[in-house]
Short mmCIF file of C-alpha atoms in Angstrom, two decimals:
data_model
loop_
_atom_site.label_atom_id
_atom_site.label_comp_id
_atom_site.label_asym_id
_atom_site.label_seq_id
_atom_site.Cartn_x
_atom_site.Cartn_y
_atom_site.Cartn_z
CA MET A 1 -183.76 -10.08 55.76
CA SER A 2 -180.99 -11.36 53.45
CA ILE A 3 -180.34 -13.99 50.86
CA ALA A 4 -176.90 -15.47 50.37
CA MET A 5 -175.53 -15.25 46.86
CA ALA A 6 -172.47 -17.43 47.30
CA LEU A 7 -170.95 -19.90 49.68
CA GLY A 8 -170.26 -17.31 52.31
CA ALA A 9 -168.33 -14.92 50.06
CA CYS A 10 -171.18 -12.65 48.98
CA SER A 11 -174.51 -11.60 50.39
CA GLN A 12 -177.26 -9.10 49.67
CA SER A 13 -180.27 -7.66 51.40
CA VAL A 14 -183.74 -8.28 49.98
CA SER A 15 -186.35 -5.72 49.13
CA SER A 16 -189.48 -5.97 47.02
CA THR A 17 -189.47 -4.64 43.46
CA GLU A 18 -192.18 -4.73 40.80
CA ASP A 19 -191.60 -5.26 37.07
CA ASP A 20 -193.41 -1.98 36.32
CA ASP A 21 -191.58 0.11 38.92
CA PRO A 22 -190.31 3.19 36.98
CA ALA A 23 -187.37 3.54 39.30
CA SER A 24 -186.14 0.10 38.34
CA LEU A 25 -185.50 1.24 34.74
CA ASN A 26 -182.75 3.66 35.72
CA GLY A 27 -180.00 1.05 35.79
CA PRO A 28 -178.48 -1.41 38.28
CA LYS A 29 -178.89 -0.76 41.96
CA LYS A 30 -177.33 -2.43 44.93
CA ASN A 31 -178.89 -4.93 47.25
CA LYS A 32 -182.17 -5.73 45.45
CA VAL A 33 -183.70 -8.94 44.18
CA SER A 34 -187.13 -9.50 42.70
CA SER A 35 -190.07 -11.03 44.51
CA SER A 36 -189.78 -14.04 42.18
CA SER A 37 -186.28 -14.61 43.52
CA ARG A 38 -187.63 -14.75 47.06
CA ILE A 39 -190.19 -17.35 45.99
CA ASN A 40 -187.47 -19.43 44.36
CA GLU A 41 -185.39 -19.09 47.52
CA LYS A 42 -188.15 -20.61 49.59
CA SER A 43 -188.91 -23.39 47.09
CA SER A 44 -185.36 -24.57 46.55
CA SER A 45 -183.72 -26.35 49.45
CA SER A 46 -180.48 -26.61 47.44
CA ARG A 47 -179.78 -22.89 47.71
CA SER A 48 -177.53 -21.24 50.23
CA THR A 49 -178.80 -19.78 53.49
CA ASP A 50 -177.61 -16.52 55.00
CA LYS A 51 -173.87 -16.55 55.58
CA SER A 52 -172.23 -13.17 56.05
CA ASP A 53 -172.24 -9.54 55.02
CA GLU A 54 -168.59 -9.35 53.97
CA GLU A 55 -169.45 -8.13 50.46
CA ASP A 56 -172.64 -6.81 48.86
CA CYS A 57 -173.83 -8.17 45.50
CA SER A 58 -175.14 -5.55 43.11
CA GLY A 59 -177.54 -5.69 40.20
CA GLU A 60 -181.25 -5.27 39.55
CA SER A 61 -182.32 -8.92 39.39
CA GLY A 62 -185.63 -9.88 37.81
CA GLU A 63 -185.58 -7.08 35.21
CA PRO A 64 -185.77 -7.86 31.47
CA TRP A 65 -182.50 -7.62 29.54
CA ASP A 66 -181.81 -4.23 28.01
CA GLY A 67 -179.45 -5.74 25.43
CA THR A 68 -176.27 -4.40 27.03
CA THR A 69 -173.36 -6.12 28.74
CA ALA A 70 -172.47 -5.48 32.38
CA LYS A 71 -168.97 -4.31 33.27
CA ASP A 72 -168.72 -6.66 36.25
CA PHE A 73 -170.42 -9.62 37.83
CA ALA A 74 -172.50 -9.05 40.96
CA CYS A 75 -169.70 -10.30 43.22
CA GLY A 76 -167.38 -13.22 43.81
CA THR A 77 -163.84 -14.13 42.79
CA GLY A 78 -164.51 -17.08 40.50
CA THR A 79 -163.30 -19.80 42.85
CA LYS A 80 -165.26 -22.84 43.95
CA LEU A 81 -165.89 -21.27 47.38
CA SER A 82 -166.53 -17.80 45.97
CA PRO A 83 -168.02 -18.15 42.49
CA TYR A 84 -168.86 -15.18 40.31
CA ILE A 85 -172.49 -14.40 41.10
CA ILE A 86 -174.83 -13.50 38.22
CA LEU A 87 -177.99 -11.61 39.19
CA THR A 88 -178.98 -9.92 35.92
CA ALA A 89 -179.30 -10.61 32.21
CA GLU A 90 -176.60 -8.01 31.58
CA GLN A 91 -174.21 -9.95 33.82
CA LEU A 92 -175.08 -13.17 31.97
CA ALA A 93 -174.31 -11.37 28.71
CA ARG A 94 -170.93 -10.48 30.24
CA LEU A 95 -170.16 -14.18 30.63
CA SER A 96 -171.01 -14.73 26.96
CA PHE A 97 -168.74 -11.86 25.94
CA LEU A 98 -165.79 -13.03 28.06
CA VAL A 99 -165.96 -16.63 26.85
CA ASN A 100 -166.38 -15.73 23.19
CA ALA A 101 -163.55 -13.19 23.45
CA SER A 102 -161.30 -15.92 24.93
CA GLU A 103 -160.53 -13.92 28.05
CA LYS A 104 -158.06 -16.31 29.68
CA ALA A 105 -158.47 -14.75 33.12
CA TYR A 106 -161.93 -16.34 33.29
CA SER A 107 -160.90 -19.78 32.02
CA GLY A 108 -161.85 -22.60 34.38
CA LYS A 109 -163.66 -20.28 36.79
CA TYR A 110 -166.86 -20.90 38.74
CA PHE A 111 -170.10 -19.05 37.99
CA LYS A 112 -173.42 -19.19 39.80
CA LEU A 113 -176.86 -17.71 39.27
CA GLY A 114 -178.25 -15.78 42.21
CA ALA A 115 -181.66 -15.07 40.65
CA ASP A 116 -183.90 -15.97 37.74
CA ILE A 117 -182.82 -14.30 34.49
CA LEU A 118 -185.27 -12.71 32.03
CA LEU A 119 -183.79 -12.20 28.57
CA ASN A 120 -187.02 -11.02 26.95
CA LYS A 121 -190.24 -10.08 28.69
CA GLY A 122 -193.61 -11.57 27.82
CA LYS A 123 -194.75 -14.71 26.06
CA VAL A 124 -192.18 -15.87 23.50
CA ILE A 125 -193.71 -19.22 22.44
CA ASP A 126 -197.15 -20.80 22.66
CA SER A 127 -198.12 -24.26 23.90
CA LYS A 128 -197.29 -25.75 20.48
CA GLY A 129 -193.80 -24.30 20.47
CA ALA A 130 -194.54 -21.63 17.86
CA LEU A 131 -192.97 -18.18 18.10
CA VAL A 132 -195.68 -15.71 19.10
CA ALA A 133 -193.59 -12.69 20.11
CA ASP A 134 -192.66 -9.98 17.63
CA SER A 135 -189.15 -11.09 16.67
CA THR A 136 -188.17 -7.57 15.59
CA LYS A 137 -188.56 -6.43 19.19
CA LEU A 138 -186.68 -9.30 20.84
CA HIS A 139 -183.08 -9.14 21.98
CA LYS A 140 -181.12 -11.92 20.27
CA TRP A 141 -179.01 -14.04 22.57
CA THR A 142 -175.38 -14.73 21.69
CA PRO A 143 -174.57 -18.26 22.94
CA ILE A 144 -171.81 -18.75 25.48
CA GLY A 145 -169.15 -20.39 23.32
CA ASN A 146 -169.15 -20.90 19.57
CA SER A 147 -167.53 -23.02 16.86
CA SER A 148 -164.08 -21.60 17.71
CA VAL A 149 -164.12 -21.37 21.50
CA SER A 150 -165.82 -23.35 24.26
CA PHE A 151 -166.83 -22.62 27.83
CA ASP A 152 -164.42 -24.48 30.12
CA GLY A 153 -165.63 -23.39 33.54
CA ASN A 154 -168.32 -24.45 35.99
CA PHE A 155 -171.79 -22.93 35.69
CA ASP A 156 -174.27 -23.62 38.48
CA GLY A 157 -177.81 -22.42 37.90
CA ASP A 158 -178.59 -23.11 41.57
CA GLY A 159 -182.14 -24.15 40.65
CA HIS A 160 -182.93 -20.90 38.82
CA THR A 161 -184.64 -20.35 35.46
CA ILE A 162 -183.48 -18.46 32.40
CA SER A 163 -186.43 -17.45 30.24
CA GLY A 164 -187.24 -15.37 27.19
CA MET A 165 -184.18 -16.49 25.18
CA PHE A 166 -184.38 -15.85 21.44
CA ILE A 167 -181.95 -17.31 18.89
CA ASN A 168 -182.59 -17.16 15.14
CA THR A 169 -179.64 -18.02 12.91
CA THR A 170 -178.34 -20.47 10.32
CA SER A 171 -174.94 -20.75 12.01
CA THR A 172 -173.78 -23.68 14.15
CA HIS A 173 -173.42 -24.11 17.93
CA ASN A 174 -176.57 -22.62 19.38
CA GLY A 175 -178.23 -22.64 22.78
CA LEU A 176 -177.76 -20.84 26.05
CA PHE A 177 -174.25 -22.30 25.72
CA GLY A 178 -173.09 -22.80 22.15
CA ASN A 179 -170.07 -24.92 23.04
CA SER A 180 -169.01 -26.32 26.42
CA GLN A 181 -166.23 -28.52 27.72
CA GLY A 182 -166.98 -27.55 31.30
CA THR A 183 -169.88 -28.26 33.64
CA VAL A 184 -173.40 -26.85 33.26
CA GLN A 185 -175.84 -27.83 36.00
CA ASN A 186 -178.96 -27.09 38.08
CA LEU A 187 -180.76 -24.98 35.51
CA THR A 188 -184.05 -24.60 33.61
CA VAL A 189 -184.46 -22.81 30.27
CA ASP A 190 -188.09 -21.78 29.77
CA ASN A 191 -190.33 -19.79 27.38
CA SER A 192 -187.59 -19.58 24.75
CA TRP A 193 -187.27 -20.05 20.99
CA VAL A 194 -184.15 -21.42 19.34
CA TYR A 195 -183.59 -21.88 15.62
CA GLY A 196 -180.17 -22.69 14.18
CA GLY A 197 -177.88 -24.88 12.14
CA LYS A 198 -175.83 -27.88 13.20
CA TYR A 199 -175.39 -28.39 16.97
CA THR A 200 -178.46 -26.54 18.15
CA ALA A 201 -180.30 -27.03 21.47
CA GLY A 202 -182.07 -25.17 24.23
CA VAL A 203 -179.19 -25.39 26.72
CA VAL A 204 -175.87 -26.61 25.21
CA GLY A 205 -175.26 -26.79 21.46
CA ALA A 206 -172.11 -28.93 21.62
CA ASN A 207 -171.01 -30.65 24.83
CA VAL A 208 -167.82 -32.54 25.64
CA GLY A 209 -168.08 -31.85 29.36
CA MET A 210 -170.81 -32.48 31.93
CA VAL A 211 -174.49 -31.55 31.81
CA LEU A 212 -176.24 -32.26 35.11
CA LYS A 213 -179.77 -31.71 36.38
CA ILE A 214 -181.01 -29.63 33.46
CA THR A 215 -184.55 -29.02 32.19
CA ASN A 216 -185.32 -27.57 28.77
CA GLN A 217 -188.69 -26.01 28.05
CA ALA A 218 -187.58 -24.05 24.98
CA SER A 219 -188.88 -24.78 21.50
CA VAL A 220 -185.94 -25.89 19.33
CA SER A 221 -185.75 -26.31 15.57
CA GLY A 222 -183.02 -26.51 12.96
CA LYS A 223 -182.27 -27.27 9.34
CA ASP A 224 -179.18 -29.41 9.88
CA GLU A 225 -178.14 -32.37 12.05
CA CYS A 226 -177.63 -32.75 15.81
CA ILE A 227 -180.72 -30.89 17.00
CA GLY A 228 -181.77 -31.56 20.60
CA GLY A 229 -183.80 -30.22 23.46
CA VAL A 230 -181.08 -30.08 26.11
CA ILE A 231 -177.96 -30.79 24.01
CA GLY A 232 -177.34 -30.69 20.28
CA SER A 233 -174.34 -33.01 20.30
CA SER A 234 -172.55 -34.72 23.18
CA GLY A 235 -169.16 -36.28 22.45
CA GLN A 236 -165.69 -37.06 23.67
CA LYS A 237 -163.02 -34.58 24.67
CA ASN A 238 -159.50 -35.23 23.35
CA TYR A 239 -160.20 -38.93 22.78
CA SER A 240 -160.13 -39.56 26.53
CA ASP A 241 -163.11 -39.27 28.87
CA ASN A 242 -166.74 -39.60 27.87
CA SER A 243 -169.00 -36.59 28.07
CA VAL A 244 -171.53 -36.97 30.89
CA ILE A 245 -175.29 -36.41 30.95
CA LYS A 246 -177.24 -36.91 34.17
CA ASN A 247 -180.82 -36.04 35.09
CA ALA A 248 -181.62 -34.18 31.87
CA VAL A 249 -185.27 -33.50 30.99
CA ASN A 250 -186.83 -32.06 27.85
CA LYS A 251 -190.31 -30.56 27.76
CA GLY A 252 -189.90 -28.46 24.62
CA ILE A 253 -191.10 -29.37 21.12
CA ILE A 254 -188.10 -30.30 18.94
CA ILE A 255 -188.06 -30.27 15.12
CA GLY A 256 -185.07 -30.99 12.89
CA GLU A 257 -183.80 -33.01 9.96
CA LYS A 258 -181.11 -35.57 10.82
CA ASN A 259 -180.18 -36.74 14.33
CA VAL A 260 -183.02 -35.15 16.25
CA GLY A 261 -183.65 -36.03 19.90
CA GLY A 262 -185.52 -34.78 22.93
CA VAL A 263 -182.46 -34.69 25.17
CA ALA A 264 -179.64 -34.84 22.58
CA GLY A 265 -179.59 -35.06 18.80
CA CYS A 266 -176.18 -36.76 18.56
CA ALA A 267 -174.46 -38.72 21.32
CA THR A 268 -171.16 -40.63 21.00
CA TYR A 269 -168.66 -41.51 23.72
CA VAL A 270 -171.26 -40.70 26.35
CA THR A 271 -172.04 -41.73 29.91
CA VAL A 272 -175.74 -41.17 30.59
CA ASP A 273 -177.68 -41.77 33.79
CA GLY A 274 -181.15 -40.26 33.68
CA ALA A 275 -182.57 -38.67 30.52
CA GLU A 276 -186.26 -38.06 29.84
CA ASN A 277 -188.41 -36.54 27.12
CA LEU A 278 -192.03 -35.47 27.58
CA ALA A 279 -192.65 -33.57 24.32
CA PRO A 280 -193.29 -34.33 20.62
CA ILE A 281 -190.15 -34.84 18.51
CA GLU A 282 -190.13 -34.58 14.72
CA GLY A 283 -187.45 -35.10 12.09
CA TYR A 284 -186.49 -36.86 8.89
CA GLY A 285 -183.78 -39.39 9.77
CA TYR A 286 -182.30 -40.69 13.03
CA VAL A 287 -185.09 -39.42 15.24
CA GLY A 288 -185.64 -40.48 18.86
CA GLY A 289 -187.47 -39.43 21.99
CA VAL A 290 -184.29 -39.14 24.05
CA PHE A 291 -181.47 -39.40 21.47
CA GLY A 292 -181.61 -38.96 17.73
CA GLY A 293 -178.60 -41.20 17.30
CA ILE A 294 -176.16 -42.92 19.63
CA GLY A 295 -172.94 -43.15 17.64
CA SER A 296 -170.44 -45.97 17.44
CA SER A 297 -168.34 -46.48 20.57
CA SER A 298 -167.83 -49.41 22.91
CA LYS A 299 -167.53 -46.78 25.66
CA ASN A 300 -171.17 -45.70 25.35
CA ASP A 301 -172.78 -46.38 28.74
CA VAL A 302 -176.39 -45.25 28.57
CA LYS A 303 -179.11 -46.00 31.14
CA ASN A 304 -182.30 -44.75 32.76
CA LEU A 305 -184.06 -43.35 29.71
CA LYS A 306 -187.75 -42.45 29.44
CA ASN A 307 -189.97 -41.08 26.70
CA SER A 308 -193.65 -40.16 26.75
CA GLY A 309 -193.74 -37.82 23.75
CA ASP A 310 -194.96 -38.81 20.28
CA ILE A 311 -192.07 -39.40 17.87
CA THR A 312 -192.38 -38.83 14.12
CA GLY A 313 -189.76 -39.36 11.44
CA LYS A 314 -189.07 -41.26 8.24
CA HIS A 315 -185.93 -43.36 8.61
CA PHE A 316 -184.37 -44.78 11.80
CA VAL A 317 -187.02 -43.72 14.27
CA GLY A 318 -187.31 -44.88 17.89
CA GLY A 319 -189.19 -44.10 21.06
CA VAL A 320 -185.87 -43.67 22.86
CA ALA A 321 -183.25 -43.52 20.06
CA GLY A 322 -183.29 -43.55 16.29
CA HIS A 323 -180.24 -45.80 16.06
CA CYS A 324 -177.26 -47.05 18.04
CA GLY A 325 -173.92 -48.01 16.51
CA GLY A 326 -172.41 -47.55 13.06
CA LEU A 327 -173.92 -48.30 9.66
CA THR A 328 -172.61 -48.75 6.14
CA THR A 329 -174.66 -47.39 3.29
CA VAL A 330 -175.35 -49.35 0.11
CA TYR A 331 -175.81 -47.11 -2.93
CA SER A 332 -177.74 -47.74 -6.14
CA ASN A 333 -177.52 -45.21 -9.00
CA ASN A 334 -175.67 -42.86 -6.65
CA GLN A 335 -178.56 -42.96 -4.19
CA PRO A 336 -178.65 -44.72 -0.78
CA SER A 337 -180.75 -47.86 -1.23
CA SER A 338 -180.10 -49.77 2.00
CA TYR A 339 -178.04 -49.87 5.19
CA SER A 340 -176.14 -52.67 6.86
CA CYS A 341 -174.19 -53.41 10.01
CA TRP A 342 -170.67 -54.74 9.52
CA LYS A 343 -170.00 -58.12 11.05
CA SER A 344 -166.75 -56.82 12.55
CA GLU A 345 -167.11 -54.84 15.76
CA SER A 346 -165.49 -51.72 14.39
CA TRP A 347 -168.65 -49.63 14.85
CA PRO A 348 -170.31 -50.80 18.09
CA CYS A 349 -173.35 -49.41 19.86
CA GLY A 350 -172.12 -49.93 23.41
CA SER A 351 -174.61 -50.47 26.23
CA VAL A 352 -178.21 -49.23 26.53
CA GLN A 353 -180.04 -50.33 29.68
CA ILE A 354 -183.22 -49.46 31.57
CA ALA A 355 -185.33 -47.64 28.99
CA TYR A 356 -189.05 -47.04 28.68
CA ASN A 357 -191.34 -45.65 26.00
CA GLU A 358 -195.05 -44.89 26.07
CA GLY A 359 -195.24 -42.42 23.18
CA ALA A 360 -196.55 -43.28 19.71
CA VAL A 361 -193.70 -43.89 17.24
CA THR A 362 -194.35 -43.32 13.54
CA GLY A 363 -191.99 -43.62 10.56
CA ILE A 364 -191.30 -45.41 7.30
CA ARG A 365 -188.14 -47.53 7.55
CA TYR A 366 -186.39 -48.88 10.64
CA VAL A 367 -189.01 -47.92 13.20
CA GLY A 368 -188.80 -49.30 16.76
CA GLY A 369 -190.62 -48.76 20.03
CA ILE A 370 -187.31 -48.28 21.84
CA ILE A 371 -184.58 -48.06 19.16
CA GLY A 372 -184.83 -47.96 15.39
CA GLU A 373 -181.64 -49.91 14.68
CA VAL A 374 -178.89 -51.48 16.83
CA CYS A 375 -175.48 -52.66 15.64
CA HIS A 376 -173.09 -54.58 17.92
CA GLY A 377 -174.65 -53.59 21.21
CA PHE A 378 -175.87 -54.78 24.57
CA ILE A 379 -179.44 -53.77 25.37
CA SER A 380 -181.27 -54.76 28.52
CA SER A 381 -184.30 -53.97 30.71
CA LEU A 382 -186.40 -52.26 28.04
CA SER A 383 -190.18 -51.83 27.90
CA ASN A 384 -192.46 -50.34 25.27
CA LYS A 385 -196.11 -49.40 25.75
CA GLY A 386 -196.55 -47.11 22.74
CA ASP A 387 -197.98 -48.06 19.36
CA VAL A 388 -195.38 -48.38 16.59
CA VAL A 389 -196.24 -47.73 12.94
CA GLY A 390 -193.84 -48.10 10.00
CA GLU A 391 -193.41 -49.74 6.63
CA GLY A 392 -190.08 -51.47 5.98
CA GLY A 393 -188.87 -52.87 9.28
CA THR A 394 -191.01 -52.27 12.36
CA GLY A 395 -190.54 -53.68 15.87
CA GLY A 396 -192.08 -53.25 19.28
CA ILE A 397 -188.61 -52.94 20.83
CA VAL A 398 -186.16 -52.69 17.91
CA SER A 399 -186.77 -52.56 14.18
CA SER A 400 -183.46 -54.03 13.03
CA MET A 401 -180.78 -55.60 15.20
CA SER A 402 -177.47 -57.24 14.26
CA TYR A 403 -174.77 -58.92 16.36
CA THR A 404 -176.41 -57.69 19.55
CA LYS A 405 -177.08 -59.23 22.94
CA THR A 406 -180.58 -58.58 24.27
CA THR A 407 -182.06 -59.51 27.61
CA ALA A 408 -185.16 -58.66 29.66
CA VAL A 409 -187.47 -56.79 27.29
CA TYR A 410 -191.22 -56.63 26.77
CA ASN A 411 -193.72 -54.92 24.50
CA ILE A 412 -197.44 -54.30 25.04
CA GLY A 413 -197.86 -51.74 22.25
CA ASN A 414 -199.47 -52.53 18.90
CA VAL A 415 -197.11 -52.84 15.94
CA TYR A 416 -198.09 -52.18 12.32
CA GLY A 417 -195.90 -52.32 9.22
CA ARG A 418 -195.54 -53.59 5.69
CA ASN A 419 -192.70 -56.11 5.94
CA TYR A 420 -190.22 -57.29 8.57
CA VAL A 421 -192.70 -56.66 11.38
CA GLY A 422 -192.37 -58.11 14.88
CA GLY A 423 -193.77 -57.63 18.36
CA ILE A 424 -190.21 -57.50 19.72
CA ILE A 425 -187.89 -57.21 16.70
CA GLY A 426 -188.58 -56.64 13.01
CA TYR A 427 -185.28 -58.08 11.74
CA ASN A 428 -182.80 -59.97 13.93
CA GLN A 429 -179.43 -61.21 12.70
CA GLU A 430 -176.84 -63.32 14.52
CA GLY A 431 -177.55 -62.12 18.05
CA VAL A 432 -178.09 -63.59 21.48
CA THR A 433 -181.46 -62.82 22.99
CA ASN A 434 -183.41 -64.05 26.00
CA SER A 435 -186.20 -63.19 28.45
CA ALA A 436 -188.81 -61.41 26.37
CA TYR A 437 -192.56 -61.27 26.00
CA SER A 438 -195.03 -59.41 23.81
CA THR A 439 -198.80 -58.94 24.13
CA GLY A 440 -199.45 -56.26 21.50
CA LYS A 441 -201.23 -56.76 18.20
CA VAL A 442 -198.90 -57.21 15.23
CA ASP A 443 -200.01 -56.72 11.64
CA GLY A 444 -198.38 -56.35 8.23
CA ASP A 445 -198.11 -57.73 4.71
CA SER A 446 -195.08 -60.03 4.74
CA LEU A 447 -192.54 -61.43 7.22
CA VAL A 448 -194.81 -60.69 10.15
CA GLY A 449 -194.44 -62.37 13.54
CA LEU A 450 -195.88 -61.85 16.99
CA MET A 451 -192.27 -61.89 18.24
CA ILE A 452 -189.85 -61.46 15.32
CA GLY A 453 -190.53 -60.67 11.67
CA TYR A 454 -187.35 -62.27 10.29
CA ASN A 455 -184.98 -64.19 12.52
CA TYR A 456 -181.59 -65.26 11.17
CA ASN A 457 -179.10 -67.47 12.99
CA THR A 458 -179.86 -66.12 16.47
CA THR A 459 -179.41 -67.82 19.85
CA MET A 460 -182.69 -67.51 21.76
CA ALA A 461 -184.19 -68.51 25.09
CA ASP A 462 -187.30 -67.67 27.13
CA TYR A 463 -189.37 -65.94 24.43
CA TYR A 464 -193.12 -65.81 25.06
CA TYR A 465 -196.08 -64.22 23.32
CA LEU A 466 -199.78 -63.77 23.89
CA GLU A 467 -201.45 -66.21 21.52
CA ARG A 468 -203.69 -64.63 18.90
CA GLY A 469 -205.51 -67.31 16.94
CA LYS A 470 -203.28 -68.95 14.35
CA GLN A 471 -200.81 -66.08 14.05
CA GLU A 472 -197.19 -67.27 14.22
CA PRO A 473 -194.40 -65.95 16.46
CA PHE A 474 -192.04 -65.60 13.44
CA GLY A 475 -192.62 -64.30 9.96
CA LEU A 476 -189.61 -66.42 8.98
CA ASN A 477 -187.31 -68.25 11.38
CA ASN A 478 -184.11 -69.01 9.51
CA GLY A 479 -181.57 -70.51 11.83
CA GLY A 480 -183.21 -71.73 15.01
CA GLY A 481 -184.86 -70.39 18.13
CA VAL A 482 -188.34 -70.93 19.51
CA ALA A 483 -191.06 -68.82 21.12
CA THR A 484 -193.82 -70.17 23.34
CA PRO A 485 -197.48 -69.08 23.27
CA LYS A 486 -199.27 -68.20 26.51
CA THR A 487 -202.80 -67.25 27.46
CA GLU A 488 -203.55 -63.97 29.17
CA ASP A 489 -204.16 -65.70 32.50
CA GLU A 490 -200.88 -67.57 32.23
CA MET A 491 -198.94 -64.40 31.47
CA LYS A 492 -200.42 -62.63 34.48
CA SER A 493 -199.37 -65.35 36.90
CA LYS A 494 -196.47 -65.47 39.34
CA ASP A 495 -195.15 -68.57 37.60
CA PHE A 496 -194.79 -66.69 34.33
CA ALA A 497 -192.75 -63.94 35.97
CA LYS A 498 -190.42 -66.63 37.30
CA LEU A 499 -190.04 -68.10 33.81
CA LEU A 500 -188.80 -64.74 32.53
CA GLY A 501 -186.00 -64.55 35.10
CA ASP A 502 -184.72 -62.30 37.86
CA GLU A 503 -185.09 -59.06 35.89
CA PHE A 504 -188.89 -59.42 35.99
CA VAL A 505 -191.24 -59.17 38.94
CA TYR A 506 -194.87 -60.10 39.42
CA ASN A 507 -197.12 -57.29 40.52
CA SER A 508 -200.79 -57.32 39.61
CA GLY A 509 -201.09 -53.62 40.45
CA LEU A 510 -198.86 -52.57 37.54
CA ASN A 511 -199.05 -53.10 33.79
CA ASP A 512 -202.59 -54.50 33.90
CA GLY A 513 -201.30 -57.57 35.73
CA TYR A 514 -198.52 -58.51 33.30
CA PRO A 515 -194.96 -58.81 34.67
CA VAL A 516 -192.86 -55.67 34.89
CA LEU A 517 -189.14 -55.09 35.04
CA SER A 518 -187.75 -54.76 38.54
CA TRP A 519 -186.71 -51.11 38.04
CA GLU A 520 -190.31 -50.20 37.09
CA LYS A 521 -191.64 -51.49 40.41
CA GLU A 522 -189.02 -49.51 42.30
#
């Protein structure tokens, strides 16, 4: 039988090999793939079927990396129809060498995995993300691309997995790819441990290209900013097109300092459609389940975000993102004492739509169920079901929001803080907001409201809350706007869903009978 390794350009026959086969340690052989590759072939409908026998691919796939670099790829010519096929860890190391050496002959070429790649054998991390392997016996991976040179080609994992990666450094630009302006897609990184400086992630350290259909299951940690599960930092290339992230999932535990996120630590000038985190995320400032921080750009177009991991930080902490937009820092005695959003739209958030959080969110200042802080943005179709705990500024959806338009949001999580505490927003300044409801408990010391802790000069409509005794909807309402109390039965009725508008639907089978957003029902 045979398995195609390219789009008709390369093929190889299949024979069974075992990891402990002594003959397999004698170097690369032709026409062999591991039994795990055959399993992956059967389970992935996206892979090629048998095409031709024009050229044999060579390389002992499925074997652990011996730390060397192959002299050639398995086969292929590097074109879209005949990509370079990578079957072994040594051939993957060749790609790293060629990119980092700036070999122009390989610029813009196409590369494709033809088998799973094992960089180190055995268990590298445990279920809590801790390194359990003997690091002195692990081969260290050199990322593809670095601070000086980036990958500019097209890398297709073809549904395969790269596992056993080990990176331990204080330098920048770390991950399977350290720096990429090309396309990285259809890939899982598993059972791996990554520790580094700025721009560190499991898959791409710094991205200004496209990252599509990627899953990270590596444990990632760092001592600097822009630490993420899938991507460390995603930005704009040459002040033109946005970087693109689609269908990115993080399952690895992520720990960092500033701008720490499950999918990406830093994200500015980004187009995102589908990003999800399922693991605990921990950091100091700008910490989020999906993004640590979404930087200032009116071009930010971010949607379809989900988080179910617990998020822990100190300042600017959110179930989906720590903050969105630009901030100015107010200093006292040479120390940052507070932050503010400029009234001018010079540092905008952009658009964040269709986002969901069910993880617990814990911090100190600017803590939100969806986003910690928003400046000059448009946010829509957001729901929070996780408990939110903070001190100064805590909100079920957003902690602090300025000059922002908000529509179609709801919170059913409990919210606890010290001051500026609200079921929807902790602090709201000069925005436009409509179609919202909250049913969660809200508690704090001062400026506490079932809907908004402190509301200043905001245009409001269709705000509703589950009545809880004599507790008020606003801690302080300075500048207008009303919110209407409802009983539980009223909020679970079809009429209430109609009051909220077209973005909401009535469905007693979801959300314990409360209305849900239309995308949740779909």
